[in-house]
Amino acid sequence: MTAPLKAIDGSADLPVLMNDLAQRARAAARVLSLAPAEQKNRALEAMERLVRARADAIIAANAEDVAEAKAGGMAASFVDRLTLTPARVAGMADGIAVVRGVADPVGVVTESWQRPNGMTIERVRVPLGVIAVIFESRPNVAADAGVLCLKSGNAVILRGGSDSFRSCRAIHECLVEGLREADLPEAAITLVPTRDRAAVGLLLSGLNGGVDVIVPRGGKSLVARVESEARVPVFAHLEGVNHVYVDGAADLEMAKSIVLNAKMRRTGVCGAAETLLIDRAAQDKIEPLVDMLIGAGCEVRGDAAIRAADARVKPAGNEDWDTEYLDAIIAAKVVDGVDGAIAHIHEHGSHHTDAIVTADNAAADRFLNEVDSAIVLHNASTQFADGGEFGFGAEIGIATGKFHARGPVGVEQLTSFKYRIHGTGQTRP
Amino acid sequence: MTAPLKAIDGSADLPVLMNDLAQRARAAARVLSLAPAEQKNRALEAMERLVRARADAIIAANAEDVAEAKAGGMAASFVDRLTLTPARVAGMADGIAVVRGVADPVGVVTESWQRPNGMTIERVRVPLGVIAVIFESRPNVAADAGVLCLKSGNAVILRGGSDSFRSCRAIHECLVEGLREADLPEAAITLVPTRDRAAVGLLLSGLNGGVDVIVPRGGKSLVARVESEARVPVFAHLEGVNHVYVDGAADLEMAKSIVLNAKMRRTGVCGAAETLLIDRAAQDKIEPLVDMLIGAGCEVRGDAAIRAADARVKPAGNEDWDTEYLDAIIAAKVVDGVDGAIAHIHEHGSHHTDAIVTADNAAADRFLNEVDSAIVLHNASTQFADGGEFGFGAEIGIATGKFHARGPVGVEQLTSFKYRIHGTGQTRP
């Protein structure tokens, strides 16, 4: 390693800086790929300790970002996402402890078999390489993504929103010091040292093979840009237009409980339900479900059959079936059984998470097999779409693509594999 | 399904044709993804039977392609790859039988676990969708790739070299009739019905989401073009610059046997060794290894230390360490132990297949862990880099990337997965 990277703003040297940074990350990735679990955990232990010890400094740096955002007239919701409190910093430290506790995926033999000629073949997990994480205002993503990549043996290049630059820098200092304490290369977790927005475009280019995969964390416009411009693989979901289908054979109380939770537990998460489909054979369930939702403060936008059941239902337009509200609003429609539900989801779904409520196991099997989403549930809430709820400990995000990673992306899906073959002199006939 | 696709050559309607074809493939993929193993095997049984029954017609169509290629002055090696003989057609039919015998990967539950709240989570294999296979002169790829995609529940769009168009069409007719006999959609295996070379560029564009992954089968220039232009994932290897490292602790007879097989069994396959690395501590092995290779008709290009051992060794230039000869030529170099071998492969390797010959298990472990290739072998020949030799039954190719597929790509790696969750009314706290 040569001299440390210098932050430069708006300089024509940005491509040089970014390529240099990617090369350092690549060299660090090679070291990390061979680092034992114990050494990585030592770094994670130090990082957790440092984040807790420096909470005041992190919050002070964050206060400067927050003041600038407020002065710049940013929306209250934006400022809320940006703001770090003592509880949020403690949550970040807790998250590092959780990742430390997750089993190290690197080097795990997932399959092994012997060939008739006596050779043994093992399929063993190896890290992916260099992961670029592009996020927006939430500075805690720097810690969450940084430590998850470390645990999985990958180097990471973090690019936070320019509005959270000071906060990210303060958090990043803790991570780097943790790497140093464990004798791991500092470039294993790199923060792009400039607020220059052109850095994002350079990351999306893949930096001449310097970046192996990009994980965008933020709103739909960020994800859409990354998906359309990236020249390397992307782990992401654009949106979660998730459905709960209440079958004719559903238990009403179970349906009410699942629909309420799927929609209203937290309306802003990607696993929240956005559309309620009700079987035409479950006419009697429309009114109680709609009444419950409206009583819980949810706006219901329905088709004619739903509106006929309750005058408070607003009419749904064509666009409602394709909308991710992320709010206390739900679209509701009557469909013809499980076939109608599958057809509707095929046309309008986003391949994220969809649920069926039914006591009919054959209907459930058809729904789970035929709905082409990363997560399909029978008699459970869509809000379980989360790496922690899957038992993964932590996740870097949820992916809706079918390549490599799908569903909640934890440490295992941040690895690839190689084949290790042991012989005793075998040659091929 | 509407009217059949019409072949059009050089027409401005090509984008319309290709998008139409991709849409039909997408619809077929949805049917295929749910088709039971028995139905797919019924189609495969018919395809094998039809290829055998129509061998004469296939060979007659091929004869027209061959005549045109010869009249066009194509190289003898090209004409050889293009030519179908009764034995080659029988080999194609045998290959279909092998694929029929492979276990169906679709629907296999690869992991399942129960959460503390009682929900069970299953990870289950699902097909990828629509695979485009772009190949060159070998018409048998139409059958090999077509049936492998079918077995894995994927629709496939085949684009053969324009020189093998008639041969591919004759083979494709057998495949389509097999689909028809098993009541599967004909668009499950589509042959691009035109020789217009612009079709390749359209496939590489991904056809507006119509193509999920591209598999190039052919020479380095085809693969390089696909890797640089494709807007969707690619399963491929650009080249196999494979190494055999003979350690100081190697048994000489085993080293001779493995080096000879790795280089000379077949020199034109991607798993052939191209560089021989010899430990400085194995000075006494240089002369017998070089003598054996030259005696077997292999040209040896060595560094100074290798040339000192045998006057027949030609001097290696810098470019030799990066060359995939695919011929009876090997580059040879003396390195400083396993560290020197790992460093050389890190600098010059192509992440395909590399082997160490040694009786020192610690050295073997270091080599197998630190060499970043899809396949790493201890005391076995690099020519085992093959799906059949791995026990996969058949492969669509070998991938050197780290995303999704790596090493020999058989039916399992042509699938993705989904999470299937069964609950009893669970909601998220």
PDB file of N, CA, C and O in Angstrom, chain A residues 303-326:
ATOM      1  N   ASP A 303     -61.878  -2.801  -6.524  1.00  0.00           N
ATOM      2  CA  ASP A 303     -62.643  -2.944  -7.756  1.00  0.00           C
ATOM      3  C   ASP A 303     -64.139  -2.930  -7.389  1.00  0.00           C
ATOM      4  O   ASP A 303     -64.502  -2.776  -6.212  1.00  0.00           O
ATOM      5  N   ALA A 304     -64.992  -3.090  -8.364  1.00  0.00           N
ATOM      6  CA  ALA A 304     -66.434  -2.953  -8.122  1.00  0.00           C
ATOM      7  C   ALA A 304     -66.933  -3.907  -7.035  1.00  0.00           C
ATOM      8  O   ALA A 304     -67.714  -3.525  -6.160  1.00  0.00           O
ATOM      9  N   ALA A 305     -66.428  -5.137  -7.068  1.00  0.00           N
ATOM     10  CA  ALA A 305     -66.912  -6.143  -6.118  1.00  0.00           C
ATOM     11  C   ALA A 305     -66.521  -5.782  -4.689  1.00  0.00           C
ATOM     12  O   ALA A 305     -67.273  -6.049  -3.739  1.00  0.00           O
ATOM     13  N   ILE A 306     -65.362  -5.190  -4.522  1.00  0.00           N
ATOM     14  CA  ILE A 306     -64.919  -4.790  -3.181  1.00  0.00           C
ATOM     15  C   ILE A 306     -65.723  -3.565  -2.726  1.00  0.00           C
ATOM     16  O   ILE A 306     -66.184  -3.484  -1.580  1.00  0.00           O
ATOM     17  N   ARG A 307     -65.927  -2.624  -3.656  1.00  0.00           N
ATOM     18  CA  ARG A 307     -66.663  -1.409  -3.295  1.00  0.00           C
ATOM     19  C   ARG A 307     -68.100  -1.726  -2.918  1.00  0.00           C
ATOM     20  O   ARG A 307     -68.683  -1.067  -2.058  1.00  0.00           O
ATOM     21  N   ALA A 308     -68.636  -2.768  -3.534  1.00  0.00           N
ATOM     22  CA  ALA A 308     -70.016  -3.144  -3.228  1.00  0.00           C
ATOM     23  C   ALA A 308     -70.167  -3.577  -1.767  1.00  0.00           C
ATOM     24  O   ALA A 308     -71.256  -3.477  -1.186  1.00  0.00           O
ATOM     25  N   ALA A 309     -69.059  -4.011  -1.176  1.00  0.00           N
ATOM     26  CA  ALA A 309     -69.133  -4.514   0.197  1.00  0.00           C
ATOM     27  C   ALA A 309     -69.024  -3.411   1.235  1.00  0.00           C
ATOM     28  O   ALA A 309     -69.433  -3.590   2.388  1.00  0.00           O
ATOM     29  N   ASP A 310     -68.444  -2.265   0.861  1.00  0.00           N
ATOM     30  CA  ASP A 310     -68.233  -1.198   1.846  1.00  0.00           C
ATOM     31  C   ASP A 310     -68.138   0.132   1.110  1.00  0.00           C
ATOM     32  O   ASP A 310     -67.262   0.316   0.256  1.00  0.00           O
ATOM     33  N   ALA A 311     -69.007   1.066   1.462  1.00  0.00           N
ATOM     34  CA  ALA A 311     -69.083   2.346   0.747  1.00  0.00           C
ATOM     35  C   ALA A 311     -67.838   3.195   0.964  1.00  0.00           C
ATOM     36  O   ALA A 311     -67.588   4.150   0.220  1.00  0.00           O
ATOM     37  N   ARG A 312     -67.038   2.873   1.985  1.00  0.00           N
ATOM     38  CA  ARG A 312     -65.844   3.679   2.258  1.00  0.00           C
ATOM     39  C   ARG A 312     -64.671   3.334   1.332  1.00  0.00           C
ATOM     40  O   ARG A 312     -63.657   4.032   1.314  1.00  0.00           O
ATOM     41  N   VAL A 313     -64.815   2.257   0.586  1.00  0.00           N
ATOM     42  CA  VAL A 313     -63.739   1.853  -0.333  1.00  0.00           C
ATOM     43  C   VAL A 313     -63.682   2.816  -1.510  1.00  0.00           C
ATOM     44  O   VAL A 313     -64.708   3.136  -2.112  1.00  0.00           O
ATOM     45  N   LYS A 314     -62.479   3.300  -1.849  1.00  0.00           N
ATOM     46  CA  LYS A 314     -62.308   4.187  -2.996  1.00  0.00           C
ATOM     47  C   LYS A 314     -62.118   3.353  -4.255  1.00  0.00           C
ATOM     48  O   LYS A 314     -61.632   2.223  -4.183  1.00  0.00           O
ATOM     49  N   PRO A 315     -62.465   3.898  -5.400  1.00  0.00           N
ATOM     50  CA  PRO A 315     -62.284   3.111  -6.631  1.00  0.00           C
ATOM     51  C   PRO A 315     -60.800   2.959  -6.985  1.00  0.00           C
ATOM     52  O   PRO A 315     -60.042   3.919  -6.905  1.00  0.00           O
ATOM     53  N   ALA A 316     -60.411   1.762  -7.362  1.00  0.00           N
ATOM     54  CA  ALA A 316     -59.035   1.510  -7.804  1.00  0.00           C
ATOM     55  C   ALA A 316     -58.927   1.783  -9.289  1.00  0.00           C
ATOM     56  O   ALA A 316     -59.804   1.401 -10.064  1.00  0.00           O
ATOM     57  N   GLY A 317     -57.851   2.465  -9.699  1.00  0.00           N
ATOM     58  CA  GLY A 317     -57.571   2.668 -11.121  1.00  0.00           C
ATOM     59  C   GLY A 317     -56.607   1.597 -11.598  1.00  0.00           C
ATOM     60  O   GLY A 317     -56.060   0.839 -10.792  1.00  0.00           O
ATOM     61  N   ASN A 318     -56.379   1.550 -12.915  1.00  0.00           N
ATOM     62  CA  ASN A 318     -55.483   0.515 -13.448  1.00  0.00           C
ATOM     63  C   ASN A 318     -54.096   0.548 -12.824  1.00  0.00           C
ATOM     64  O   ASN A 318     -53.466  -0.477 -12.609  1.00  0.00           O
ATOM     65  N   GLU A 319     -53.639   1.779 -12.518  1.00  0.00           N
ATOM     66  CA  GLU A 319     -52.273   1.901 -12.003  1.00  0.00           C
ATOM     67  C   GLU A 319     -52.135   1.345 -10.585  1.00  0.00           C
ATOM     68  O   GLU A 319     -51.037   1.013 -10.139  1.00  0.00           O
ATOM     69  N   ASP A 320     -53.282   1.228  -9.869  1.00  0.00           N
ATOM     70  CA  ASP A 320     -53.179   0.750  -8.487  1.00  0.00           C
ATOM     71  C   ASP A 320     -52.633  -0.671  -8.403  1.00  0.00           C
ATOM     72  O   ASP A 320     -51.959  -1.025  -7.440  1.00  0.00           O
ATOM     73  N   TRP A 321     -52.924  -1.472  -9.394  1.00  0.00           N
ATOM     74  CA  TRP A 321     -52.465  -2.880  -9.347  1.00  0.00           C
ATOM     75  C   TRP A 321     -50.954  -3.005  -9.500  1.00  0.00           C
ATOM     76  O   TRP A 321     -50.380  -4.048  -9.220  1.00  0.00           O
ATOM     77  N   ASP A 322     -50.320  -1.937  -9.952  1.00  0.00           N
ATOM     78  CA  ASP A 322     -48.866  -1.967 -10.160  1.00  0.00           C
ATOM     79  C   ASP A 322     -48.124  -1.048  -9.193  1.00  0.00           C
ATOM     80  O   ASP A 322     -46.948  -0.756  -9.393  1.00  0.00           O
ATOM     81  N   THR A 323     -48.818  -0.571  -8.158  1.00  0.00           N
ATOM     82  CA  THR A 323     -48.227   0.450  -7.293  1.00  0.00           C
ATOM     83  C   THR A 323     -47.706  -0.122  -5.980  1.00  0.00           C
ATOM     84  O   THR A 323     -48.387  -0.887  -5.312  1.00  0.00           O
ATOM     85  N   GLU A 324     -46.471   0.257  -5.660  1.00  0.00           N
ATOM     86  CA  GLU A 324     -45.904  -0.024  -4.344  1.00  0.00           C
ATOM     87  C   GLU A 324     -46.143   1.235  -3.510  1.00  0.00           C
ATOM     88  O   GLU A 324     -45.416   2.226  -3.629  1.00  0.00           O
ATOM     89  N   TYR A 325     -47.179   1.201  -2.654  1.00  0.00           N
ATOM     90  CA  TYR A 325     -47.536   2.419  -1.915  1.00  0.00           C
ATOM     91  C   TYR A 325     -46.515   2.749  -0.842  1.00  0.00           C
ATOM     92  O   TYR A 325     -46.235   3.908  -0.578  1.00  0.00           O
ATOM     93  N   LEU A 326     -45.998   1.735  -0.148  1.00  0.00           N
ATOM     94  CA  LEU A 326     -45.145   1.966   1.027  1.00  0.00           C
ATOM     95  C   LEU A 326     -45.848   2.919   1.987  1.00  0.00           C
ATOM     96  O   LEU A 326     -45.231   3.809   2.580  1.00  0.00           O
TER      97      LEU A 326
END
